[in-house]
Coordinates of C-alpha atoms in Angstrom, one line a residue:
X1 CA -67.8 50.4 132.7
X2 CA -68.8 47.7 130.3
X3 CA -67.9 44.3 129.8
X4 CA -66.2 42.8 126.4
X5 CA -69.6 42.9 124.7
X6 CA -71.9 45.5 126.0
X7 CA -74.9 43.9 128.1
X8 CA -78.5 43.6 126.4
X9 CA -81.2 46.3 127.2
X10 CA -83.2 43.7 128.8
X11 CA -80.7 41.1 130.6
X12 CA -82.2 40.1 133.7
X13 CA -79.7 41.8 137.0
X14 CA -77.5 38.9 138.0
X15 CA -77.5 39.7 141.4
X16 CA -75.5 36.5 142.6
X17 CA -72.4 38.0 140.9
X18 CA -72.3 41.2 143.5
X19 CA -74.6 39.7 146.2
X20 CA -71.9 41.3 149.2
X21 CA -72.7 44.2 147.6
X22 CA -76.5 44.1 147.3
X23 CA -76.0 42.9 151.5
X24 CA -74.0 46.4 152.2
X25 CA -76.6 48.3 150.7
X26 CA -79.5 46.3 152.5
X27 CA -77.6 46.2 156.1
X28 CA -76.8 50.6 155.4
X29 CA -80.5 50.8 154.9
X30 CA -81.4 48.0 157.7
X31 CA -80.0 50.1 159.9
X32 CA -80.7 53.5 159.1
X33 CA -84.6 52.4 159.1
X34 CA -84.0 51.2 162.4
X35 CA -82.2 54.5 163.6
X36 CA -85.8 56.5 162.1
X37 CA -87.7 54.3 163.8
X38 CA -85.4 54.9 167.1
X39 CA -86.0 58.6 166.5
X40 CA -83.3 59.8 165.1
X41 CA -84.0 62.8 162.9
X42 CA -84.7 61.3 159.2
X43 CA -82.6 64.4 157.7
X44 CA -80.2 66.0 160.3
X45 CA -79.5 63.9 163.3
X46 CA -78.3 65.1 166.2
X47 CA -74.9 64.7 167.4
X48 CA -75.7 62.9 170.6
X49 CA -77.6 60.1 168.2
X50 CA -74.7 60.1 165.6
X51 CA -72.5 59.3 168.5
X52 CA -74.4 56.7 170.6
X53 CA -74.9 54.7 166.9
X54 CA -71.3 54.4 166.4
X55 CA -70.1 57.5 164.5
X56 CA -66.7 58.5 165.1
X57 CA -66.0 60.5 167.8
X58 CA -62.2 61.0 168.4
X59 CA -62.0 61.5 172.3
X60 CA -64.1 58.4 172.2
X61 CA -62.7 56.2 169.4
X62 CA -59.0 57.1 171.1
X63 CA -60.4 56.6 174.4
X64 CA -61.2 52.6 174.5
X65 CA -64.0 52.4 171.3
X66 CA -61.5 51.5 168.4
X67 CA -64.8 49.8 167.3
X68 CA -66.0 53.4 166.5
X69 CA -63.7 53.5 163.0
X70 CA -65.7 50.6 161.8
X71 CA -68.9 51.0 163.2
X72 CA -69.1 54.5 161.9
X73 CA -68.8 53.3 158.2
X74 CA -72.7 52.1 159.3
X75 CA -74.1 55.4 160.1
X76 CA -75.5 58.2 157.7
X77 CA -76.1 61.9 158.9
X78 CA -79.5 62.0 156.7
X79 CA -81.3 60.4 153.8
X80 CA -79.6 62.2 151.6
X81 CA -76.4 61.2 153.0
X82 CA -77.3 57.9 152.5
X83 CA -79.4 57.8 149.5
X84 CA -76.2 59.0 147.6
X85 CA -73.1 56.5 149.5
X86 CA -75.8 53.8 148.2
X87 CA -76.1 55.0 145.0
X88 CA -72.3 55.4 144.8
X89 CA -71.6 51.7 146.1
X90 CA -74.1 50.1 144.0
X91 CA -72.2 51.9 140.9
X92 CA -68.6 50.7 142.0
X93 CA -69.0 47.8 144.5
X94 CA -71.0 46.1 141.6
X95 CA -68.5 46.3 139.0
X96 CA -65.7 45.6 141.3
X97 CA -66.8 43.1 143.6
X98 CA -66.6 41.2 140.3
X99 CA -63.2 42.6 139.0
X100 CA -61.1 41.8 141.6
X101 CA -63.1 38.7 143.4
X102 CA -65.2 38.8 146.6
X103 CA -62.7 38.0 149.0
X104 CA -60.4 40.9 147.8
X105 CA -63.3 43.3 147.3
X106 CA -64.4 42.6 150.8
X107 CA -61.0 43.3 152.3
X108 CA -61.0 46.0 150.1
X109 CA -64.0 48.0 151.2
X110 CA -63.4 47.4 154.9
X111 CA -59.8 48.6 155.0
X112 CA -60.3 51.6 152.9
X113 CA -63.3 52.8 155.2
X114 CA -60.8 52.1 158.4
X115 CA -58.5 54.4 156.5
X116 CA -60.5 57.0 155.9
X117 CA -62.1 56.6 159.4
X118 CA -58.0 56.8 160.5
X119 CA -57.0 59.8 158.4
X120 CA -60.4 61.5 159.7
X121 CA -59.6 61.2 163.2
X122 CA -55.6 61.9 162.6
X123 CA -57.3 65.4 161.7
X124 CA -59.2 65.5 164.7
X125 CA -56.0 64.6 166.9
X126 CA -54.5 67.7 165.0
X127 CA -57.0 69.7 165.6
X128 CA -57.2 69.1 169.3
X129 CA -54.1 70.5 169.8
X130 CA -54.7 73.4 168.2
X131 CA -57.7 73.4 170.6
X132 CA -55.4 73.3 173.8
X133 CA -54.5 76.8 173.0
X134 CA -58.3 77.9 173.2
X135 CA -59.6 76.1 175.3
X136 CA -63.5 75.4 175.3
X137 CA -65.0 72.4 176.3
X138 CA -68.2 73.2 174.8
X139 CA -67.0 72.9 171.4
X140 CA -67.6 69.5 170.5
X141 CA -64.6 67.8 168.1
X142 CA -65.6 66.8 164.0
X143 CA -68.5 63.7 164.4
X144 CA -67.5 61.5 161.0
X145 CA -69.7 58.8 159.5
X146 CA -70.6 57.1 156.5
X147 CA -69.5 54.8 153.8
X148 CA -68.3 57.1 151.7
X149 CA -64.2 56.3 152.7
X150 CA -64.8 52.8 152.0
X151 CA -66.7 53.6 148.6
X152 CA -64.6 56.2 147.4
X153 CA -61.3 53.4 148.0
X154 CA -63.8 51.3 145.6
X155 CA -63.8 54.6 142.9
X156 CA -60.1 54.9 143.6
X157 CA -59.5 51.2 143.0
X158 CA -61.3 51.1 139.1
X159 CA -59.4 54.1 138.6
X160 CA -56.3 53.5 138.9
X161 CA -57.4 49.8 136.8
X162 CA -58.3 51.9 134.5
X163 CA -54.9 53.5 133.9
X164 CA -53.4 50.0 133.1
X165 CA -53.3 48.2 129.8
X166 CA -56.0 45.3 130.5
X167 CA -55.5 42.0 131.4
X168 CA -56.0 39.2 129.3
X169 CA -59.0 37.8 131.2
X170 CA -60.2 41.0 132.8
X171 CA -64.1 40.8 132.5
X172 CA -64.5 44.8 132.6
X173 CA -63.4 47.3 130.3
X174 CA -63.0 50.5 132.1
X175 CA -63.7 53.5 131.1
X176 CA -60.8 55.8 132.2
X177 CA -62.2 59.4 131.2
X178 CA -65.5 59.1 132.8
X179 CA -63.5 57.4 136.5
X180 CA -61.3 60.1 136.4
X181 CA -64.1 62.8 135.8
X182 CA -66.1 61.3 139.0
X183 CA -63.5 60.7 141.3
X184 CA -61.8 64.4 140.3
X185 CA -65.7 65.9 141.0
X186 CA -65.7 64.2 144.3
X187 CA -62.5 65.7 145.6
X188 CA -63.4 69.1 144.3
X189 CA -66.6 69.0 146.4
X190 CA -65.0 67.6 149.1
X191 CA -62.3 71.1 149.2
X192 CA -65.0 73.6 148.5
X193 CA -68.1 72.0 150.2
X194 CA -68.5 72.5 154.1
X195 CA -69.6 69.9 155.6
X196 CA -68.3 67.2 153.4
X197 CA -65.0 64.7 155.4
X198 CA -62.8 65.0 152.6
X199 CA -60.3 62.9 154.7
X200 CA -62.6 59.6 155.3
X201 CA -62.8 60.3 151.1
X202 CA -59.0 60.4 150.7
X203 CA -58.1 57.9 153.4
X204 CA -60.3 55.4 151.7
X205 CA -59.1 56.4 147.8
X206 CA -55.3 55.9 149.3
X207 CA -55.9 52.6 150.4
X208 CA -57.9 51.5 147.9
X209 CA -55.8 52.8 144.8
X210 CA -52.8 51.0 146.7
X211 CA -54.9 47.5 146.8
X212 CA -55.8 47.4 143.0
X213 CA -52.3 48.8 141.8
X214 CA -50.8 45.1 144.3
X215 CA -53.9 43.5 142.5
X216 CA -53.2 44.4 139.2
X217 CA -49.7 43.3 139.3
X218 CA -50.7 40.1 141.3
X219 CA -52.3 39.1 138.1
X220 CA -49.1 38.8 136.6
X221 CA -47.8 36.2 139.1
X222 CA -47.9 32.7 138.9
X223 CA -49.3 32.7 142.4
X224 CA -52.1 35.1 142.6
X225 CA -53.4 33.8 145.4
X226 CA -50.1 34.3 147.4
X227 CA -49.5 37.4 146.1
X228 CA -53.4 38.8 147.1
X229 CA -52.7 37.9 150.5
X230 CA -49.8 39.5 150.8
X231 CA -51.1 42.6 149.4
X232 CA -54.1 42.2 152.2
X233 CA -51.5 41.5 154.9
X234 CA -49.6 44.8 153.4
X235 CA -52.3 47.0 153.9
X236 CA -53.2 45.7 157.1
X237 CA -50.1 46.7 158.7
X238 CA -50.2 50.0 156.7
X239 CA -53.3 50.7 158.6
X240 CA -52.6 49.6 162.3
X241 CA -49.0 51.2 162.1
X242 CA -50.9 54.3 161.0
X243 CA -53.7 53.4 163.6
X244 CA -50.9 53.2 166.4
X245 CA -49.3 56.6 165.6
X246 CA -52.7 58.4 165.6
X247 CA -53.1 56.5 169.4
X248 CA -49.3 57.8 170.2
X249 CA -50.4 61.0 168.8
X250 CA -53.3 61.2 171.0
X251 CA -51.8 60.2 174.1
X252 CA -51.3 63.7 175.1
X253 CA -54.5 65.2 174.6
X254 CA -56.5 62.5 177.4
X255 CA -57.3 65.5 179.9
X256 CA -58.7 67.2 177.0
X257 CA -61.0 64.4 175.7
X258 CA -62.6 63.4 179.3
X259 CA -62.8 66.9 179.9
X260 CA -65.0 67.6 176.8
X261 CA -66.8 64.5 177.6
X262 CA -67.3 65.3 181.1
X263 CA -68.9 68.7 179.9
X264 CA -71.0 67.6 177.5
X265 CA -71.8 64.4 179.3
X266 CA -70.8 62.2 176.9
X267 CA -70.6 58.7 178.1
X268 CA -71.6 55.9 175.9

C-alpha cells in the first residue's frame, strides 16, 4: 500500500493522520497491562478471567450483557494474541483510517467487530442446541475475544478497494495481489488452525467489505456525506436485525445457559 509517490526512507511518522488508530493500539495494550498486573496469566488466561474482563460468553452476552460483543473486542487470550491483532491494526487501520476518513473508519472498525462478535455467538447458539442432546453442564460454551473481527473488516475493506479502478483523489494506491494474499492466508488458518474464531474473522470481513464497496460508490455521488451516513445507518440495522435473530434464536436455550452457569458458578 503506497501512496501516489512512494514515501521517503526517512519521513518522520505522521502520526496525527491515524491518531484513532495509534489510541486503539494504546487502549488494547492499556488494558492488557492492566489485566497482567490483575493476574491474569500473561500467555494463557484462564476462562474465568477471560470472562469477568468482558470476553464473550454466549449464555452471558444473551442473558442481559449485550455489552459483552463490544467489550470483548478489548480482551486478548495472551501476548501473542495481542502482539499480532496490534500488529495487524497498525498495518490496516493506518492506511485506512486515512482512506476512507475517521469518522467512517471509526464506524467501520466498531461495527465489523460487533459482527464478528454476532456471527461468533450465532455459532455458539447453534451449538447449544446441539448440546441439548448431550447434555453436560460442565462443558463450558466457545469464550471469543479479540480485535481480530474488527481488524480483519479493516483487511476486508482495502481489499475489496483494491478491486476497484481508483478514484480520482484517492490518496492510496492499493496493492491488490499482496491484500488478497493476506486476507486468503488468514482464512486458511482460520479453517485448519484450532483454536483460531474464524467467525469473529468472517463476521468482521462481511461487514467491513460491505462498508467500503457503499464507500467506494459514495464517492461517486454528489453528496458523500449523505450517502456515508446512509451506508453507516445500513449497516447498523444489518447488524441489530441480525443481533435480534441470534436473541430470538436463543430464547429457547435460557434453561440451558443458567444451568451451565449455575454449575460452573458463573455470575459476573
Amino acid at each position: 500500500m503506497t501512496e501516489t509517490t512512494p514515501p521517503q526512507i526517512n519521513q518522520k511518522l505522521q502520526i496525527q493522520t491515524w491518531w484513532f488508530t495509534a489510541l486503539l493500539i494504546a487502549v488494547n495494550v492499556g488494558l492488557f497491562g492492566w489485566q497482567i498486573l490483575s493476574g491474569v496469566n500473561i500467555t494463557d488466561p484462564a476462562p474465568v478471567d477471560a470472562i469477568a474482563w468482558g470476553a464473550d460468553f454466549t449464555p452471558l452476552t444473551f442473558s442481559g450483557q449485550a455489552e459483552r460483543l463490544f467489550t470483548s473486542m478489548f480482551f486478548h487470550f495472551g501476548l501473542i494474541h495481542l502482539m499480532l491483532n496490534m500488529w495487524a491494526l497498525y498495518i490496516f487501520g493506518s492506511v485506512a483510517e486515512q482512506l476512507f476518513g475517521r469518522s467512517y473508519y471509526i464506524a467501520m472498525y466498531v461495527l465489523a467487530g460487533l459482527m464478528g462478535s454476532v456471527l461468533s455467538s450465532y455459532l455458539s447458539i447453534r451449538d447449544g442446541y446441539a448440546l441439548l442432546q448431550h447434555f453436560d453442564p460442565k462443558l463450558l460454551p466457545h469464550i471469543s475475544a479479540g480485535a481480530s473481527g474488527a481488524v480483519m473488516g479493516l483487511g476486508a475493506a482495502l481489499t475489496v478497494i483494491s478491486l476497484f479502478p481508483p478514484l480520482p483523489q484517492q490518496r492510496f494506491l492499493l496493492d491488490k495481489k499482496s491484500l488478497l494474499m493476506v486476507m486468503g492466508i488468514n482464512l486458511v488458518f482460520g479453517f485448519t488452525v484450532s483454536g483460531i474464531n474464524n467467525a469473529a474473522h468472517i463476521g468482521g470481513m462481511l461487514m467491513g467489505a460491505l462498508l467500503a464497496a457503499t464507500w467506494y460508490f459514495s464517492q461517486k455521488t454528489p453528496r458523500k456525506a449523505l450517502a456515508q451516513a446512509i451506508a453507516m445507518m445500513m449497516g447498523s440495522l444489518l447488524l441489530y436485525a441480525f443481533y435480534f435473530y441470534c436473541t430470538q434464536l436463543s430464547a429457547g436455550l435460557t434453561p440451558l445457559w443458567h444451568e451451565i452457569l449455575r454449575q460452573n458458578q458463573l455470575t459476573f
